[in-house]
Amino acid sequence: MSIWQHSLHTWRLIFQDKGAILLLFVAGLIYSFFYPLPYHYEQVESVPAILIDQDQSSSSRTLQRLLVAAPNLELRQISNDPAAIQAALWQGDVMALIIIPQGFHQDVLAGRSAQVQVASHGGYLLAGSKALMNASEAAMTMGAAIRLHKLQSSGFSPTQAMDSLQPLQLHSRAMFNPKDGYGHSIVPAVMVLVIQQTLLIGVTLLLGRQAELKQLPGGWRAYSGMLLTFSSIGLLNSLYFFLVALRLQQYAQLGALLHLVVFCLLFSLCIAAFALLLGRLFQSRERGLQLLLVSAVPMLFISGYSWPAESLPTALYYLRWLLPSTAGIHGFVGINQLGANLSDVLPEVMALTGLSIVLISCGLWLYRSSGKQQP
């Protein structure tokens, strides 16, 4: 059979296998709608917290009013009972604990640095960081008011006191992430892994079934036909995720269409070649699903996106480039979210190109050898 006939035969095998259809097409649709759903609001709006006022002074009550007015803090109860506080923390009713220690008012009057203790729930990083930020802003606001009063008492006019207190004005703006949210940061990267893993598992499922039936194809034409089919599926999924799904989820997209399509083509070819090579390692239908399903999180971790690559062990720092997802994540995020062009992501393009050449060469040799052994 010719390459085109092998490709059509592969398409027929896919549409005759409900599991392959589910993984190669349906799974991506489900992920594209339900995975971004928890990140829809992007920001923490209200963090339940407990305030313990051990000073019971006018200064501590002033700080208490500022904490109550903080936009993202919700003081559910103001109590000094250690047992009740511990129970609330253990049960997850509160995410932060703010303590105004005894002697706070005396430190303020004496001009010393007054201390405020803030403890946040380490298991919820966004809630904990938001509680720390709001508590810090409340304390800094109170400190600025005290310094402003002292400057005016020293003879400064209100304008001079304000200029002396804040000589520089800072205007911050989150680039490439207008909502400054977690979803804009993590969802596009995870989408790349979804594209790769669904294709890997789908191909190993299909080839595992063929291995069980002793019908594994061989020869370079069969390999090229399957590579054409699975590259097309990877391209369709990539274009859907980055041209349709992310737009529907209202994620920022700054990349040029031409650069994105070219990178999609290269990434799809690489993951298809990777899938065909892995597919020959599993001789049963379920084995690829069992082993590859749990590999997505480690792949995201070692990619250097969610964790600094410099903090990885030396071996993993270099071996991670053997996975298409490493270059794919950085390349897609750079082009689609940051507005880069192909020259800006040249290291990722080179990595995918080199990996594709190696994988296709190994695949041609492996399938050609197996084809010679077939009667």
Coordinates of C-alpha atoms in Angstrom, one line a residue:
M1 CA 0.0 0.0 0.0
S2 CA 1.0 3.6 -0.6
I3 CA 1.6 6.2 2.2
W4 CA -1.9 7.7 1.5
Q5 CA -3.5 4.3 1.7
H6 CA -1.8 3.6 5.0
S7 CA -2.9 6.9 6.3
L8 CA -6.6 6.2 5.3
H9 CA -6.3 2.8 6.9
T10 CA -5.1 4.4 10.1
W11 CA -8.1 6.8 10.1
R12 CA -10.4 3.8 9.7
L13 CA -8.8 2.1 12.7
I14 CA -9.3 5.2 14.8
F15 CA -13.0 5.6 14.0
Q16 CA -13.5 1.9 14.6
D17 CA -12.1 2.2 18.1
K18 CA -14.3 4.1 20.7
G19 CA -11.4 4.4 23.1
A20 CA -9.1 6.0 20.5
I21 CA -11.9 8.5 19.5
L22 CA -12.4 9.4 23.1
L23 CA -8.7 10.1 23.7
L24 CA -7.8 11.7 20.4
F25 CA -10.8 14.0 20.0
V26 CA -13.3 14.0 22.9
A27 CA -10.9 14.3 25.8
G28 CA -9.4 17.5 24.5
L29 CA -12.9 19.1 24.2
I30 CA -13.7 18.1 27.8
Y31 CA -10.4 19.4 29.1
S32 CA -10.7 22.7 27.2
F33 CA -14.0 23.6 29.0
F34 CA -13.7 22.0 32.4
Y35 CA -10.0 22.5 33.3
P36 CA -10.1 26.4 33.1
L37 CA -13.4 26.5 35.0
P38 CA -11.9 26.6 38.5
Y39 CA -9.7 29.6 37.5
H40 CA -12.6 31.6 36.0
Y41 CA -12.5 34.3 38.6
E42 CA -8.7 34.3 38.6
Q43 CA -8.3 36.2 41.9
V44 CA -9.0 35.6 45.6
E45 CA -11.8 37.9 46.6
S46 CA -12.3 37.1 50.3
V47 CA -9.9 35.4 52.8
P48 CA -11.4 34.5 56.1
A49 CA -9.1 35.5 59.0
I50 CA -8.9 35.8 62.7
L51 CA -7.5 38.8 64.5
I52 CA -6.1 38.4 68.0
D53 CA -5.7 41.8 69.8
Q54 CA -3.4 41.2 72.8
D55 CA -2.8 45.0 73.2
Q56 CA -6.4 46.3 73.5
S57 CA -5.3 49.9 72.9
S58 CA -6.4 52.8 70.7
S59 CA -3.5 52.0 68.3
S60 CA -4.5 48.3 68.0
R61 CA -8.2 49.3 67.4
T62 CA -7.1 51.7 64.6
L63 CA -5.2 48.9 62.9
Q64 CA -8.2 46.6 63.5
R65 CA -10.4 49.1 61.6
L66 CA -8.0 49.1 58.7
L67 CA -7.9 45.3 58.6
V68 CA -11.7 45.2 58.6
A69 CA -11.7 47.7 55.6
A70 CA -9.1 45.6 53.7
P71 CA -10.7 44.5 50.4
N72 CA -9.7 40.9 50.5
L73 CA -9.8 40.1 54.2
E74 CA -12.9 38.9 56.0
L75 CA -12.5 38.9 59.8
R76 CA -15.1 36.3 60.8
Q77 CA -14.5 36.5 64.5
I78 CA -12.4 38.5 66.8
S79 CA -11.4 36.2 69.7
N80 CA -8.5 35.5 72.1
D81 CA -9.6 31.9 72.8
P82 CA -6.6 29.7 71.7
A83 CA -8.8 26.6 71.6
A84 CA -11.4 28.2 69.3
I85 CA -8.7 29.6 67.1
Q86 CA -6.9 26.3 66.8
A87 CA -10.2 24.5 65.9
A88 CA -11.0 27.1 63.3
L89 CA -7.6 26.7 61.7
W90 CA -7.7 22.9 61.7
Q91 CA -11.2 22.8 60.2
G92 CA -10.3 25.2 57.5
D93 CA -12.8 27.9 58.5
V94 CA -10.1 30.5 58.4
M95 CA -7.0 30.9 56.2
A96 CA -5.0 33.5 58.1
L97 CA -4.2 34.5 61.7
I98 CA -3.2 38.1 62.6
I99 CA -1.8 38.9 66.0
I100 CA -1.3 42.4 67.5
P101 CA 1.1 41.7 70.3
Q102 CA 1.1 43.4 73.7
G103 CA 3.1 46.6 73.8
F104 CA 2.1 47.6 70.3
H105 CA 0.7 51.0 71.4
Q106 CA 3.8 51.7 73.5
D107 CA 6.1 51.0 70.5
V108 CA 4.0 53.3 68.3
L109 CA 4.2 56.2 70.9
A110 CA 7.9 55.7 71.4
G111 CA 8.6 55.8 67.7
R112 CA 9.9 52.2 67.7
S113 CA 9.1 49.6 65.0
A114 CA 5.9 48.0 66.1
Q115 CA 5.5 44.3 65.3
V116 CA 2.4 42.6 63.8
Q117 CA 2.4 38.8 63.3
V118 CA 0.6 37.3 60.4
A119 CA 0.3 33.5 59.7
S120 CA -1.4 32.2 56.6
H121 CA -2.4 28.7 55.4
G122 CA 0.5 27.3 53.4
G123 CA -1.7 24.8 51.7
Y124 CA -3.5 27.5 49.7
L125 CA -0.8 29.8 48.3
L126 CA -3.1 32.3 46.6
A127 CA -5.3 32.8 49.8
G128 CA -2.2 32.9 52.0
S129 CA -0.4 35.5 49.8
K130 CA -3.5 37.6 49.5
A131 CA -3.9 37.6 53.3
L132 CA -0.2 38.6 53.8
M133 CA -0.5 41.4 51.2
N134 CA -3.7 42.9 52.7
A135 CA -2.3 42.8 56.3
S136 CA 0.9 44.4 55.1
E137 CA -1.0 47.2 53.3
A138 CA -3.1 47.9 56.4
A139 CA 0.0 48.1 58.6
M140 CA 1.9 50.3 56.1
T141 CA -1.2 52.6 55.8
M142 CA -1.2 53.0 59.6
G143 CA 2.5 53.6 59.6
A144 CA 2.3 56.2 56.8
A145 CA -0.5 58.0 58.7
I146 CA 1.7 58.2 61.9
R147 CA 4.7 59.5 60.0
L148 CA 2.5 62.1 58.1
H149 CA 1.2 63.3 61.5
K150 CA 4.7 63.7 62.9
L151 CA 5.9 65.6 59.8
Q152 CA 3.0 68.0 60.1
S153 CA 3.7 68.5 63.8
S154 CA 7.3 69.4 62.9
G155 CA 6.1 72.3 60.7
F156 CA 5.7 70.7 57.3
S157 CA 2.7 71.7 55.2
P158 CA 0.4 68.8 54.2
T159 CA 1.8 68.9 50.7
Q160 CA 5.4 68.9 51.9
A161 CA 4.7 66.1 54.3
M162 CA 3.1 64.0 51.6
D163 CA 5.9 64.6 49.2
S164 CA 8.5 63.8 51.9
L165 CA 6.6 60.7 52.8
Q166 CA 6.2 59.4 49.2
P167 CA 8.9 61.0 47.0
L168 CA 8.3 58.4 44.3
Q169 CA 4.9 57.2 43.0
L170 CA 4.7 53.7 41.8
H171 CA 2.2 52.6 39.1
S172 CA 2.3 48.8 38.6
R173 CA 0.7 47.0 35.7
A174 CA 0.7 43.3 35.0
M175 CA 2.1 42.7 31.5
F176 CA 0.6 39.9 29.3
N177 CA -1.8 39.0 32.2
P178 CA -4.3 41.8 32.4
K179 CA -6.3 40.2 35.3
D180 CA -3.1 39.3 37.1
G181 CA -4.6 35.9 37.7
Y182 CA -3.4 32.3 38.1
G183 CA -5.5 31.0 35.2
H184 CA -3.7 33.2 32.6
S185 CA -0.4 31.9 33.9
I186 CA -1.0 28.1 34.1
V187 CA -3.8 27.1 31.8
P188 CA -2.0 27.7 28.4
A189 CA 0.9 25.6 29.6
V190 CA -1.3 22.8 30.7
M191 CA -3.1 22.9 27.4
V192 CA 0.1 21.9 25.7
L193 CA 0.5 18.9 27.9
V194 CA -3.1 17.9 27.2
I195 CA -2.5 18.0 23.5
Q196 CA 0.7 15.8 23.9
Q197 CA -0.7 13.3 26.5
T198 CA -4.0 12.7 24.7
L199 CA -2.1 11.9 21.5
L200 CA 0.5 9.7 23.2
I201 CA -2.1 7.7 25.1
G202 CA -4.4 7.5 22.1
V203 CA -1.6 6.2 19.8
T204 CA -0.3 3.7 22.4
L205 CA -3.9 2.5 22.9
L206 CA -4.4 1.9 19.2
L207 CA -1.0 0.3 18.6
G208 CA -1.4 -1.8 21.7
R209 CA -4.6 -3.2 20.3
Q210 CA -2.9 -4.0 17.0
A211 CA -0.1 -5.7 18.9
E212 CA -2.6 -7.9 20.7
L213 CA -4.1 -8.9 17.4
K214 CA -0.7 -9.5 15.9
Q215 CA -1.4 -6.9 13.2
L216 CA 1.2 -4.3 13.9
P217 CA 2.1 -2.5 10.6
G218 CA 5.6 -2.5 9.3
G219 CA 7.7 -0.8 6.7
W220 CA 8.5 2.9 6.0
R221 CA 5.3 3.5 4.1
A222 CA 3.1 2.3 7.0
Y223 CA 5.2 4.5 9.3
S224 CA 4.9 7.5 7.1
G225 CA 1.1 7.0 6.7
M226 CA 0.6 6.8 10.4
L227 CA 2.9 9.8 11.0
L228 CA 0.8 11.8 8.6
T229 CA -2.5 10.8 10.3
F230 CA -1.4 11.4 13.9
S231 CA 0.4 14.7 12.9
S232 CA -2.9 15.9 11.4
I233 CA -4.7 15.0 14.6
G234 CA -2.1 16.8 16.7
L235 CA -2.4 19.9 14.4
L236 CA -6.2 19.9 14.7
N237 CA -6.0 19.7 18.5
S238 CA -3.3 22.4 18.7
L239 CA -5.2 24.8 16.5
Y240 CA -8.5 24.1 18.4
F241 CA -6.9 24.8 21.8
F242 CA -5.0 28.0 20.8
L243 CA -7.4 29.5 18.2
V244 CA -10.7 28.5 19.7
A245 CA -10.6 27.2 23.3
L246 CA -8.4 30.0 24.7
R247 CA -10.5 32.6 22.9
L248 CA -13.7 31.2 24.3
Q249 CA -12.2 31.3 27.8
Q250 CA -11.1 34.9 27.2
Y251 CA -7.4 34.4 27.8
A252 CA -5.0 37.0 26.4
Q253 CA -3.6 36.2 22.9
L254 CA -1.0 38.4 21.3
G255 CA 0.7 36.0 18.8
A256 CA 0.6 36.3 15.0
L257 CA -1.4 33.6 13.3
L258 CA 1.3 32.6 10.9
H259 CA 3.9 32.1 13.6
L260 CA 1.4 30.1 15.7
V261 CA 0.4 27.8 12.8
V262 CA 4.1 27.1 11.9
F263 CA 4.9 26.2 15.5
C264 CA 1.7 24.0 15.7
L265 CA 2.9 22.1 12.7
L266 CA 6.4 21.5 14.1
F267 CA 5.0 20.5 17.6
S268 CA 2.4 18.2 16.0
L269 CA 5.0 16.4 13.9
C270 CA 7.3 16.0 17.0
I271 CA 4.6 14.5 19.3
A272 CA 3.3 12.2 16.6
A273 CA 6.8 10.8 16.0
F274 CA 7.2 10.5 19.8
A275 CA 3.9 8.7 20.1
L276 CA 4.7 6.2 17.3
L277 CA 8.0 5.4 18.9
L278 CA 6.5 4.9 22.4
G279 CA 3.6 2.8 20.8
R280 CA 6.0 0.0 19.9
L281 CA 7.1 -0.3 23.5
F282 CA 3.7 -1.4 24.8
Q283 CA 2.3 -4.8 23.7
S284 CA -1.1 -4.5 25.3
R285 CA -3.9 -2.0 24.9
E286 CA -4.0 -0.7 28.5
R287 CA -0.3 -0.5 29.3
G288 CA 0.3 2.9 27.7
L289 CA -2.7 4.4 29.5
Q290 CA -1.5 3.1 32.8
L291 CA 2.0 4.4 32.5
L292 CA 1.5 7.7 30.6
L293 CA -1.5 9.0 32.5
V294 CA 0.5 9.8 35.6
S295 CA 3.4 11.4 33.7
A296 CA 1.7 14.7 32.9
V297 CA 2.5 16.4 36.3
P298 CA 6.2 15.4 36.3
M299 CA 6.5 16.7 32.7
L300 CA 5.0 20.1 33.7
F301 CA 7.3 20.2 36.7
I302 CA 10.6 19.5 34.8
S303 CA 9.6 21.7 31.9
G304 CA 10.9 24.7 33.9
Y305 CA 7.6 26.5 33.7
S306 CA 5.9 25.9 37.0
W307 CA 9.3 25.4 38.8
P308 CA 12.6 27.2 38.0
A309 CA 14.6 25.0 35.7
E310 CA 17.8 26.2 37.4
S311 CA 16.6 24.4 40.6
L312 CA 16.3 21.1 38.9
P313 CA 19.1 18.4 39.2
T314 CA 21.7 18.8 36.5
A315 CA 20.6 15.5 34.7
L316 CA 16.9 16.6 34.6
Y317 CA 17.9 20.1 33.4
Y318 CA 19.3 18.6 30.2
L319 CA 17.1 15.5 29.8
R320 CA 13.9 17.5 29.9
W321 CA 14.6 18.7 26.4
L322 CA 14.0 15.1 25.2
L323 CA 10.3 15.7 25.8
P324 CA 8.4 17.7 23.2
S325 CA 6.3 19.3 25.9
T326 CA 9.3 21.2 27.3
A327 CA 9.9 23.2 24.1
G328 CA 6.2 23.2 23.3
I329 CA 5.2 24.9 26.5
H330 CA 7.7 27.7 26.3
G331 CA 7.2 28.1 22.6
F332 CA 3.4 28.3 22.7
V333 CA 3.3 30.5 25.7
G334 CA 5.9 32.8 24.2
I335 CA 4.1 33.1 20.8
N336 CA 0.5 33.0 21.9
Q337 CA 0.6 34.8 25.3
L338 CA 3.6 37.1 25.0
G339 CA 3.4 38.0 21.3
A340 CA 6.8 36.6 20.3
N341 CA 7.7 35.5 16.8
L342 CA 9.5 32.4 15.7
S343 CA 12.9 34.1 15.9
D344 CA 12.2 34.9 19.6
V345 CA 11.5 31.3 20.4
L346 CA 14.4 30.0 18.2
P347 CA 15.8 27.7 21.0
E348 CA 12.4 25.9 21.2
V349 CA 12.1 25.7 17.5
M350 CA 15.6 24.2 17.2
A351 CA 14.8 21.7 20.0
L352 CA 11.6 20.5 18.4
T353 CA 13.3 20.3 15.0
G354 CA 16.3 18.3 16.3
L355 CA 14.0 16.0 18.4
S356 CA 11.7 15.4 15.4
I357 CA 14.7 14.4 13.2
V358 CA 15.9 12.0 15.8
L359 CA 12.5 10.5 16.5
I360 CA 11.5 10.1 12.9
S361 CA 14.9 8.5 12.1
C362 CA 14.5 6.0 14.9
G363 CA 10.9 5.3 13.9
L364 CA 11.8 4.7 10.3
W365 CA 14.5 2.3 11.3
L366 CA 12.3 0.5 13.8
Y367 CA 9.2 0.1 11.6
R368 CA 11.3 -0.8 8.6
S369 CA 13.1 -3.5 10.6
S370 CA 9.8 -4.9 11.8
G371 CA 8.4 -4.8 8.3
K372 CA 11.3 -7.1 7.0
Q373 CA 10.5 -9.6 9.7
Q374 CA 6.9 -9.9 8.7
P375 CA 5.9 -12.7 6.3

